[in-house]
PDB file of C-alpha atoms in Angstrom:
ATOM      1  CA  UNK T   1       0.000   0.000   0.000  1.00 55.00           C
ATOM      2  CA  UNK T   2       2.732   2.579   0.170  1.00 51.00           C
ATOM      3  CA  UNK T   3       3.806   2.504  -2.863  1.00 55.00           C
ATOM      4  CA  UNK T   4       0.409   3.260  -4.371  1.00 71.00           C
ATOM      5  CA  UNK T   5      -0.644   5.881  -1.380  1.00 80.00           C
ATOM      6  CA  UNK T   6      -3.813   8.367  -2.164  1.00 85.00           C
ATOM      7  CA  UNK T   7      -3.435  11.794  -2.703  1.00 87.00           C
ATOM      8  CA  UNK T   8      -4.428  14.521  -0.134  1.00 88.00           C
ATOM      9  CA  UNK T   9      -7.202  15.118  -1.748  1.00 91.00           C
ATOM     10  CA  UNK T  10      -8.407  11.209  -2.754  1.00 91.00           C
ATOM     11  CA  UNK T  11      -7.469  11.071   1.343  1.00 92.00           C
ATOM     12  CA  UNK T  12     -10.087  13.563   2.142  1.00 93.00           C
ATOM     13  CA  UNK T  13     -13.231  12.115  -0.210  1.00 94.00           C
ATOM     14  CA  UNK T  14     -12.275   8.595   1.575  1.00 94.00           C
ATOM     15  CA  UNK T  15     -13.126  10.332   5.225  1.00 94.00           C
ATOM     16  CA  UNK T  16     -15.670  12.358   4.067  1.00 94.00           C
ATOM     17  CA  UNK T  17     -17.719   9.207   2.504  1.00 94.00           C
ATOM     18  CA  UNK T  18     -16.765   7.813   5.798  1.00 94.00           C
ATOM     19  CA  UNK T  19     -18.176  10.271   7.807  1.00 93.00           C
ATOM     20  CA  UNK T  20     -21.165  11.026   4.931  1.00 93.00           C
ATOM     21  CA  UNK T  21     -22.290   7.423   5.618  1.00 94.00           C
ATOM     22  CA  UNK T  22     -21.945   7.222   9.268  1.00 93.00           C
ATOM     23  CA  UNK T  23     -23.849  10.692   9.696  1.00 92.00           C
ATOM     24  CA  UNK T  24     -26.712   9.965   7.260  1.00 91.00           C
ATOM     25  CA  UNK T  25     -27.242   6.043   8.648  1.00 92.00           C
ATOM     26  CA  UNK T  26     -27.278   7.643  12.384  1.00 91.00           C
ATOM     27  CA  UNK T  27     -29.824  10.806  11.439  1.00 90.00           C
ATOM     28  CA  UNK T  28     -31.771   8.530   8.666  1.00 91.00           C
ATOM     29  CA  UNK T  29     -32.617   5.606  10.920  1.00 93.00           C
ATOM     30  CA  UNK T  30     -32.949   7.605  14.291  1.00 91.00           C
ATOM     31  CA  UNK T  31     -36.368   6.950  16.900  1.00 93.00           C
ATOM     32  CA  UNK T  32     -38.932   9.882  16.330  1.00 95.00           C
ATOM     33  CA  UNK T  33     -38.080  12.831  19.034  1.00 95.00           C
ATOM     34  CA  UNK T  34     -41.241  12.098  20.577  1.00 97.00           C
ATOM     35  CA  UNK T  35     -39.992   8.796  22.004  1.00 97.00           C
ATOM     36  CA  UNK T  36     -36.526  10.335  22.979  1.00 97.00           C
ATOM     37  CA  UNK T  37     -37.900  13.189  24.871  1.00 97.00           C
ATOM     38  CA  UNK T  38     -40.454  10.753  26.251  1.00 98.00           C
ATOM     39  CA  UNK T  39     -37.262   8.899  27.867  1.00 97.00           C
ATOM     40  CA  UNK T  40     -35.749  12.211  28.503  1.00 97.00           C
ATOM     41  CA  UNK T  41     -38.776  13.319  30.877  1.00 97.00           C
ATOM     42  CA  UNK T  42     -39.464   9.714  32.167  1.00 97.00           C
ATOM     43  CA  UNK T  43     -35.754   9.759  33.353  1.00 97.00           C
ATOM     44  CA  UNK T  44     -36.342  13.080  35.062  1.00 96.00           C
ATOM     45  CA  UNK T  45     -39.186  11.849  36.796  1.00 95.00           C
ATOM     46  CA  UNK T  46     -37.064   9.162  38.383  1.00 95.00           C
ATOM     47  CA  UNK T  47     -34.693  11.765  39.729  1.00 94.00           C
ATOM     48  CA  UNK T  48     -37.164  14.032  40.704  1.00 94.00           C
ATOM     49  CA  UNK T  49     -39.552  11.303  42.716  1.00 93.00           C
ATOM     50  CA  UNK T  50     -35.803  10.162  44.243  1.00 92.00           C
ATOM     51  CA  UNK T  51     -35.459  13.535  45.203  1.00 92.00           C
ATOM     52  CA  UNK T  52     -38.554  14.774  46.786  1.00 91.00           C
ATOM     53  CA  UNK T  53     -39.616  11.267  48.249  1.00 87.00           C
ATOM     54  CA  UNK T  54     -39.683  10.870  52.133  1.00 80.00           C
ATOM     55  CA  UNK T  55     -40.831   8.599  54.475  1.00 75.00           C
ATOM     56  CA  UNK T  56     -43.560   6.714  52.064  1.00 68.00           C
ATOM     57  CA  UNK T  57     -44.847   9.624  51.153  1.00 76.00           C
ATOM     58  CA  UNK T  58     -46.582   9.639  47.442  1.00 83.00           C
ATOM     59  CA  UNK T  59     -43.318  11.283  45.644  1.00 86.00           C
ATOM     60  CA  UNK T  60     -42.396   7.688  45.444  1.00 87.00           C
ATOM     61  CA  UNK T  61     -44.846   6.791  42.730  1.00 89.00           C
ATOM     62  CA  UNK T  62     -43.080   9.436  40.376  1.00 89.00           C
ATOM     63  CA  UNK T  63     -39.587   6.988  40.454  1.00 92.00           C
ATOM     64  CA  UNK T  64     -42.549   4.170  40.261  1.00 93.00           C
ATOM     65  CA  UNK T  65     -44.303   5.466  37.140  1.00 94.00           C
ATOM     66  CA  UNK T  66     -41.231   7.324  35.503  1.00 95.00           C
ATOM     67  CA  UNK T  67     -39.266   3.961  35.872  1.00 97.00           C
ATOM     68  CA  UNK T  68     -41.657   1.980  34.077  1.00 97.00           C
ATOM     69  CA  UNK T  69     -42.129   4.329  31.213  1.00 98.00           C
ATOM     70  CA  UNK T  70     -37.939   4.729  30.629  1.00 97.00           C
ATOM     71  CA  UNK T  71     -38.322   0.923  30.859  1.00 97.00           C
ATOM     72  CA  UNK T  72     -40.755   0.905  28.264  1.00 98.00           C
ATOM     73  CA  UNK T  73     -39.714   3.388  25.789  1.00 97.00           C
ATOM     74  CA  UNK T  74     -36.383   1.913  25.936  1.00 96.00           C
ATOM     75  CA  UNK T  75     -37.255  -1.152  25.018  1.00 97.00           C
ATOM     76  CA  UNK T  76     -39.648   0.534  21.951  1.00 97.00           C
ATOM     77  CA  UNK T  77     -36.103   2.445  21.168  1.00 96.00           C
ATOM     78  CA  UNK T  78     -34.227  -0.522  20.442  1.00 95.00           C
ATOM     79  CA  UNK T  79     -36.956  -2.364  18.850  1.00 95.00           C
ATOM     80  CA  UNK T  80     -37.947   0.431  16.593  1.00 96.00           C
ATOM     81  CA  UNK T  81     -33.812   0.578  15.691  1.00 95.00           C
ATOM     82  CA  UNK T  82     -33.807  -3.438  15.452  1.00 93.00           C
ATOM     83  CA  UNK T  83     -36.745  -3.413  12.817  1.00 92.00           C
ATOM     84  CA  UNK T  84     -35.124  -1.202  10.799  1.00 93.00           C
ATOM     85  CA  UNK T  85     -31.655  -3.444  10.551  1.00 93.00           C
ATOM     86  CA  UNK T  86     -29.847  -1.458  13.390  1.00 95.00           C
ATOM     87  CA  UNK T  87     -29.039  -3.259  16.832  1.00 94.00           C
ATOM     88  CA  UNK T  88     -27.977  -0.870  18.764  1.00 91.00           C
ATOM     89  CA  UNK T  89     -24.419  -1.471  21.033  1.00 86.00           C
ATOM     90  CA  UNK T  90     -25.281  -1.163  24.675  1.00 83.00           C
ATOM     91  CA  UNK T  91     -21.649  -1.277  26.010  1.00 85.00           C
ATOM     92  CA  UNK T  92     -19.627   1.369  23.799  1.00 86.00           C
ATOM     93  CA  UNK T  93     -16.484   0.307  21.627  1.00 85.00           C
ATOM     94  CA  UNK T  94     -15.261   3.452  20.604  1.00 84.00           C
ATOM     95  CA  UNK T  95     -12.864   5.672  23.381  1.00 86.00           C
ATOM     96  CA  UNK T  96     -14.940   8.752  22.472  1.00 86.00           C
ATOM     97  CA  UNK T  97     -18.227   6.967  23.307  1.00 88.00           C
ATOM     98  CA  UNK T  98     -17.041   5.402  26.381  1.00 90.00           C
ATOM     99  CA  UNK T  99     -15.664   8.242  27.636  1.00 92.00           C
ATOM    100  CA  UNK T 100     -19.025  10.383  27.018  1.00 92.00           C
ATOM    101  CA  UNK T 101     -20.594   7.635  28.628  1.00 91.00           C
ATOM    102  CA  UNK T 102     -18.251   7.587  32.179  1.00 94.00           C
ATOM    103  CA  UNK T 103     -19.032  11.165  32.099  1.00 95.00           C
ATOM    104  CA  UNK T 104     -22.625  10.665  32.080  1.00 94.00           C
ATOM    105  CA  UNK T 105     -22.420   7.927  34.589  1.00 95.00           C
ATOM    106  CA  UNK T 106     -20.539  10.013  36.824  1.00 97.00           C
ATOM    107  CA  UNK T 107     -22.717  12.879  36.347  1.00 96.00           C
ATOM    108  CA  UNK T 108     -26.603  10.860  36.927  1.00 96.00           C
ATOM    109  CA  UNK T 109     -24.979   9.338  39.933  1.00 96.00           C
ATOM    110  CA  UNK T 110     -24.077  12.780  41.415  1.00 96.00           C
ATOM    111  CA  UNK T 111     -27.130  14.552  40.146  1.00 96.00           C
ATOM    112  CA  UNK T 112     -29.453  11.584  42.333  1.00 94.00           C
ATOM    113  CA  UNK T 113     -27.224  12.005  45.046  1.00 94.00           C
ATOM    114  CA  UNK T 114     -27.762  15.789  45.195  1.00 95.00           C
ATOM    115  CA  UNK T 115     -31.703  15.458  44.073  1.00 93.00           C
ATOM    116  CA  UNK T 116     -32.166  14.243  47.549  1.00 91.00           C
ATOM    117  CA  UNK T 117     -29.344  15.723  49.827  1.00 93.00           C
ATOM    118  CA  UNK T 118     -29.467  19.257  49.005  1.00 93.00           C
ATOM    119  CA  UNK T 119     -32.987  19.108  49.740  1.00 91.00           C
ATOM    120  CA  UNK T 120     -32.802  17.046  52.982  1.00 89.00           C
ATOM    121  CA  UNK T 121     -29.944  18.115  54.578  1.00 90.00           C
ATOM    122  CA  UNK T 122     -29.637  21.811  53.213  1.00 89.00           C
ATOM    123  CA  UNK T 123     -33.069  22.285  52.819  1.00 87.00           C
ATOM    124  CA  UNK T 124     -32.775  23.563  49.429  1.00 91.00           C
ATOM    125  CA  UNK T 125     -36.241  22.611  48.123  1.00 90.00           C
ATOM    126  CA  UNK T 126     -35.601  24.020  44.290  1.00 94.00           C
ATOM    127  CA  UNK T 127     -32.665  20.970  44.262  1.00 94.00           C
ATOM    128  CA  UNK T 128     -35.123  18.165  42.740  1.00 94.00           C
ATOM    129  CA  UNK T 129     -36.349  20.414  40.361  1.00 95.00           C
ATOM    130  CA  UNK T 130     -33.022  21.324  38.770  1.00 96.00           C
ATOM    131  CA  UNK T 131     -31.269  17.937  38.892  1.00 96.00           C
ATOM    132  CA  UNK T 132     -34.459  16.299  37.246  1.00 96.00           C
ATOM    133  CA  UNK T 133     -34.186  18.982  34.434  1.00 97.00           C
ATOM    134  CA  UNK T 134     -30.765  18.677  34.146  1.00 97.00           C
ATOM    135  CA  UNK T 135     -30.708  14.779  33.975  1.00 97.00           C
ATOM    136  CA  UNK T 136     -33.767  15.292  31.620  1.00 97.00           C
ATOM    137  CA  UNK T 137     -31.743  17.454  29.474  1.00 97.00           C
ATOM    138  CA  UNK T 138     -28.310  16.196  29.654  1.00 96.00           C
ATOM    139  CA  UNK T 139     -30.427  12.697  28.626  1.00 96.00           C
ATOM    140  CA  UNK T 140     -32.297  14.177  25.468  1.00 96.00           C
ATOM    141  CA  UNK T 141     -28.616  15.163  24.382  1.00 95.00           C
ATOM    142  CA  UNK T 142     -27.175  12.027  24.512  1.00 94.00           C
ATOM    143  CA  UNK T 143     -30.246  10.355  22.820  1.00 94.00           C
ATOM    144  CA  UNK T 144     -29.398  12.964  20.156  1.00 93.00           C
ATOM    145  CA  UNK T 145     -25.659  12.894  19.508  1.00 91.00           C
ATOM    146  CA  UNK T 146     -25.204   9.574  20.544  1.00 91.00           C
ATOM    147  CA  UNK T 147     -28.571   7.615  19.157  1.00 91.00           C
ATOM    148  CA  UNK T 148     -26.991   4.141  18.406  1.00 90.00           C
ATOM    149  CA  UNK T 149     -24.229   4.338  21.534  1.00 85.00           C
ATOM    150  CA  UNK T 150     -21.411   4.524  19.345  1.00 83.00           C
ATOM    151  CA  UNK T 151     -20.598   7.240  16.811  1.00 78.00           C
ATOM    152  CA  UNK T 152     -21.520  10.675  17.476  1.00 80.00           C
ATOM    153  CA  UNK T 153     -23.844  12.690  15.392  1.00 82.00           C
ATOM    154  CA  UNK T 154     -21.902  15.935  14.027  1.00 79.00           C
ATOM    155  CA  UNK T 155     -23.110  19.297  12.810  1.00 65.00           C
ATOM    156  CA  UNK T 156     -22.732  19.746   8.997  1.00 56.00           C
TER     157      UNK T 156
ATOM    158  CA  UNK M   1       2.229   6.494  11.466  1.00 72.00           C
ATOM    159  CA  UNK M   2      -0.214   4.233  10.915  1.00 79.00           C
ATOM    160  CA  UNK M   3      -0.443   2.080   7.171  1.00 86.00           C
ATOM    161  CA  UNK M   4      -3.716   2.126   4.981  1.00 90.00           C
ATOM    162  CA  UNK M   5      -5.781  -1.668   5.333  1.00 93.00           C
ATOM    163  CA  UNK M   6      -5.696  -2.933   1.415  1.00 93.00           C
ATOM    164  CA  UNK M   7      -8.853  -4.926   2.273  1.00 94.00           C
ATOM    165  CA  UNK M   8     -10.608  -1.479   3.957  1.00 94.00           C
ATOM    166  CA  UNK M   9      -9.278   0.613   1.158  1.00 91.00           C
ATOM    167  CA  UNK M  10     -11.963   0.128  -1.654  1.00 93.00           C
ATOM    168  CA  UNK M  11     -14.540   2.380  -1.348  1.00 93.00           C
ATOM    169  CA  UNK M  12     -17.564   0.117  -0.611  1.00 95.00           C
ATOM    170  CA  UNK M  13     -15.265  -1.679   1.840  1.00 96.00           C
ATOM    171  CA  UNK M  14     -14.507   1.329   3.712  1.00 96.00           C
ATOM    172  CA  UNK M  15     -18.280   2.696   3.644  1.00 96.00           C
ATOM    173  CA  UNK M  16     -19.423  -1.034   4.953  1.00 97.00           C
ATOM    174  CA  UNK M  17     -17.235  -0.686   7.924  1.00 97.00           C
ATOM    175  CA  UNK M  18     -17.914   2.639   8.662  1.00 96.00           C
ATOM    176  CA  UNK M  19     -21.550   2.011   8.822  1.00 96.00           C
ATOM    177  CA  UNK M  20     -20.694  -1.212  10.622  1.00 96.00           C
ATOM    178  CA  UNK M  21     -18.524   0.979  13.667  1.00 94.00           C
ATOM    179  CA  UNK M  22     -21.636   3.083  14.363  1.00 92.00           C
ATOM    180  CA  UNK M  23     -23.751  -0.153  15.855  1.00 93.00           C
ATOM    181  CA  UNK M  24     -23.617  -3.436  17.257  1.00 93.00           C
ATOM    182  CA  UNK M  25     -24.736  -5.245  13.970  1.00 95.00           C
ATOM    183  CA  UNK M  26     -26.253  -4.153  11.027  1.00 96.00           C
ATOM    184  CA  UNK M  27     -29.028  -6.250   8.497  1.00 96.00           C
ATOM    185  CA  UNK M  28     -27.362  -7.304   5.174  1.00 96.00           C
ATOM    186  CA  UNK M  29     -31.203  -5.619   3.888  1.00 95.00           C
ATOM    187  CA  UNK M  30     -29.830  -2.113   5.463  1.00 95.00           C
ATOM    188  CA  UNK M  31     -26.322  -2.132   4.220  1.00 96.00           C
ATOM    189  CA  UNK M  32     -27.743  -3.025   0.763  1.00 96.00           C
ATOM    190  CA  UNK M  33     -29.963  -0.002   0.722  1.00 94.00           C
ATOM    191  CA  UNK M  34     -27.451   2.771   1.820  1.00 93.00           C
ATOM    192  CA  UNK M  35     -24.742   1.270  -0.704  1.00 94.00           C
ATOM    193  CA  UNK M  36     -27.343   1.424  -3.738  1.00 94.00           C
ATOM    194  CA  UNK M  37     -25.569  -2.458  -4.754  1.00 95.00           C
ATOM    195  CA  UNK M  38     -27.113  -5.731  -5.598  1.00 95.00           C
ATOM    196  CA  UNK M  39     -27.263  -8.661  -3.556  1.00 95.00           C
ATOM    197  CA  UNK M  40     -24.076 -10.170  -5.392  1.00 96.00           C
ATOM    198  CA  UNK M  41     -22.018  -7.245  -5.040  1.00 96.00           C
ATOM    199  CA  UNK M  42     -22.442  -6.598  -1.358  1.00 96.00           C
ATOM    200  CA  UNK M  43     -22.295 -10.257  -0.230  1.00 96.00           C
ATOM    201  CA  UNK M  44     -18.702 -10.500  -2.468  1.00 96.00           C
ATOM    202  CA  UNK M  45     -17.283  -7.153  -0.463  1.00 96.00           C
ATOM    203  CA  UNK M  46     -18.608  -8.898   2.496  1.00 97.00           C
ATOM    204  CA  UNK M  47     -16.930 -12.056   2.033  1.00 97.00           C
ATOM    205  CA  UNK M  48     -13.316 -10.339   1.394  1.00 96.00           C
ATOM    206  CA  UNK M  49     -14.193  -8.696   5.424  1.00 97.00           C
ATOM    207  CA  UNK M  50     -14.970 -12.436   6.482  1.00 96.00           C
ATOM    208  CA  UNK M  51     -12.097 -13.779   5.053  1.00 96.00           C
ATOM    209  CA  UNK M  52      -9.933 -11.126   6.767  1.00 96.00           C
ATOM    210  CA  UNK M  53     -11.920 -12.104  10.109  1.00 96.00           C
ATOM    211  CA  UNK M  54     -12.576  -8.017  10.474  1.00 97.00           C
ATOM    212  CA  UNK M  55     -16.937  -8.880  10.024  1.00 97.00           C
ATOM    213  CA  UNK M  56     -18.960 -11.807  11.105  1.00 96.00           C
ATOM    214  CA  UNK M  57     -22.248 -12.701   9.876  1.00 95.00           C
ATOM    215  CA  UNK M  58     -24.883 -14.033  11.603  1.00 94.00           C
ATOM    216  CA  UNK M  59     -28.316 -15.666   9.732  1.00 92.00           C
ATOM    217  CA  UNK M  60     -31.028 -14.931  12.669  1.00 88.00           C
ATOM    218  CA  UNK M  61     -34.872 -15.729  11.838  1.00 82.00           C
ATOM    219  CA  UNK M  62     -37.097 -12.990  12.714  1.00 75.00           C
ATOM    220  CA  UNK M  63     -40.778 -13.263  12.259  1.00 75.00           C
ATOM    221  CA  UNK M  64     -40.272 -16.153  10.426  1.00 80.00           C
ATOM    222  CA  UNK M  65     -37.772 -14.433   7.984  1.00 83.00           C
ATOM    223  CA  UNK M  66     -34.464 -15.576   7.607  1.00 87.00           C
ATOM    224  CA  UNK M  67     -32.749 -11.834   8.199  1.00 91.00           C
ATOM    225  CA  UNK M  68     -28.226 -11.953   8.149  1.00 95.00           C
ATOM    226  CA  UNK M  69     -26.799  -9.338  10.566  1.00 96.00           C
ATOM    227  CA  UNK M  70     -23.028  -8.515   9.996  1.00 97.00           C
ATOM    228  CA  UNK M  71     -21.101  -6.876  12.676  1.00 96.00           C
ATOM    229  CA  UNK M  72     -17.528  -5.398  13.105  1.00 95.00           C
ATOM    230  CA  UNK M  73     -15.377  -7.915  14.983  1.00 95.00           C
ATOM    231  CA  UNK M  74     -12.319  -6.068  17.010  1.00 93.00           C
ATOM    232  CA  UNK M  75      -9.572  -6.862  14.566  1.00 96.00           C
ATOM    233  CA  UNK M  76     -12.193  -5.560  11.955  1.00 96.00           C
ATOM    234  CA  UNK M  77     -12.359  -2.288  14.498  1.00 93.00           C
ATOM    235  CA  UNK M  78      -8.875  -1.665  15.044  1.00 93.00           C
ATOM    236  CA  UNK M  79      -8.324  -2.296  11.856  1.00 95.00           C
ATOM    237  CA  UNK M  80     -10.913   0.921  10.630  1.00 95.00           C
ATOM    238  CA  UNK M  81      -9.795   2.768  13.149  1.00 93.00           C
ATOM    239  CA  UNK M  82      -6.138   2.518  11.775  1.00 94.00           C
ATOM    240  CA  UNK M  83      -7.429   3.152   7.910  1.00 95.00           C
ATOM    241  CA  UNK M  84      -9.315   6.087   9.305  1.00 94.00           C
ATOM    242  CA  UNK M  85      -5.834   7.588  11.097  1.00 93.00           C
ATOM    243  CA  UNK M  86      -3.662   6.950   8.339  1.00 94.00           C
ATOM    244  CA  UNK M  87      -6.105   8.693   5.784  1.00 94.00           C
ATOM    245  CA  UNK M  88      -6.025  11.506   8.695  1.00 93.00           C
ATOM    246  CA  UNK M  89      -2.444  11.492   8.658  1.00 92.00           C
ATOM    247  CA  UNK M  90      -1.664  11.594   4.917  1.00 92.00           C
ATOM    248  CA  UNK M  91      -4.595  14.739   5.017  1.00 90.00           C
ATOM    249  CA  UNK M  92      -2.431  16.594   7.968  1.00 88.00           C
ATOM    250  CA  UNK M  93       1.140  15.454   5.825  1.00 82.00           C
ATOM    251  CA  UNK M  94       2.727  18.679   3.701  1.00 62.00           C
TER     252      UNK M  94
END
């Protein structure tokens, strides 16, 4: 292969068919936004419910209710992905996805932790609202630039 | 610096694999329609990826219909990944 190497420019249309491929199979084939942000909020709920539920009081039924519908829409997700020819990768391959996903691991697990502590023990009542809309949010982003767990989806 | 993969090189080689690194596995039916080829043509690129043990292909029924999902093994992975570099690198050479 070295002796026949491409051009700059034959080096360039090879990436940019990869990429051209890759972008159009990930925006293409991608859920309708109505399911993702229906994850999104269900998601929310969960932190929300974690956040404002004490002793059996009825704030538990939001992590109830907004488990079983990310449960459910999840599972829609990857069947709607599967019919289409697309199993999606629930363990990422790539370093880039990985890494986005440790962050986002990281992040959820400090966002439920201060859901419910900031409100308990600070008595900071707004906390479950903001850490429910930020896990919301920071969720409908990742259903967005990451849909199939693997490559991310880039801005033409 | 990394080498270009001979077998990744041609064009619809290099387009099956990058569609292939975006998910676990992909249907044969899928990578037929977003390569615009025939049946004949894709299953021959495929084969060259099998022989080179960088794809595996996998005949699952579903709803009673045979359906062949191909996926990106991790020599098949690193390998891409090491095409896709080197085609960096010769871009970023002067």
């Amino acid at each position: 292969m070295k002796n026949d190497l491409p051009s700059q420019t034959e080096a360039k249309d090879a990436l940019n068919a990869v990429h051209n491929i890759q972008q159009n199979l990930l925006i293409d084939y991608s859920p309708p936004v109505w399911l993702r942000l229906l994850m999104s909020l269900s998601y929310g709920a969960i932190f929300f419910g974690y956040g404002m539920t004490e002793h059996e009081n009825t704030w538990a039924l939001a992590i109830i209710v907004g488990a079983i519908i990310f449960t459910l829409s999840t599972a829609l997700y990857y069947y709607l992905y599967k019919i289409q020819g697309i199993r999606i990768r629930i363990i990422p391959r790539s370093i880039k996805a990985e890494k986005i996903n440790a962050y986002a691991a990281i992040g959820f697990a400090a966002l439920g932790f201060l859901s419910r502590f900031l409100r308990t023990e600070m008595s900071l009542d707004w906390a479950p609202h903001i850490c429910a809309a930020t896990a919301s949010i920071v969720m409908f982003w990742l259903l967005i630039k990451l849909p199939t767990g693997e490559t991310v989806v880039k801005e033409n | 610096m990394p080498e270009l993969d001979p077998i990744i090189h041609a064009p619809n080689r290099l387009r099956i694999c990058a569609m292939l690194a975006t998910s676990a596995e992909l249907d044969f039916r899928l990578l037929k329609e977003q390569l615009d080829v025939s049946d004949s043509v894709l299953s021959k690129q495929l084969k060259a990826l099998e022989d080179a043990n960088y794809i595996e292909a996998k005949k699952r029924s579903y709803n009673g219909r045979p359906r062949t999902w191909v996926s990106l093994t991790d020599l098949g992975q690193s390998a891409f990944n090491n095409h896709v570099a080197a085609l960096k690198s010769i871009i970023n050479s002067d």
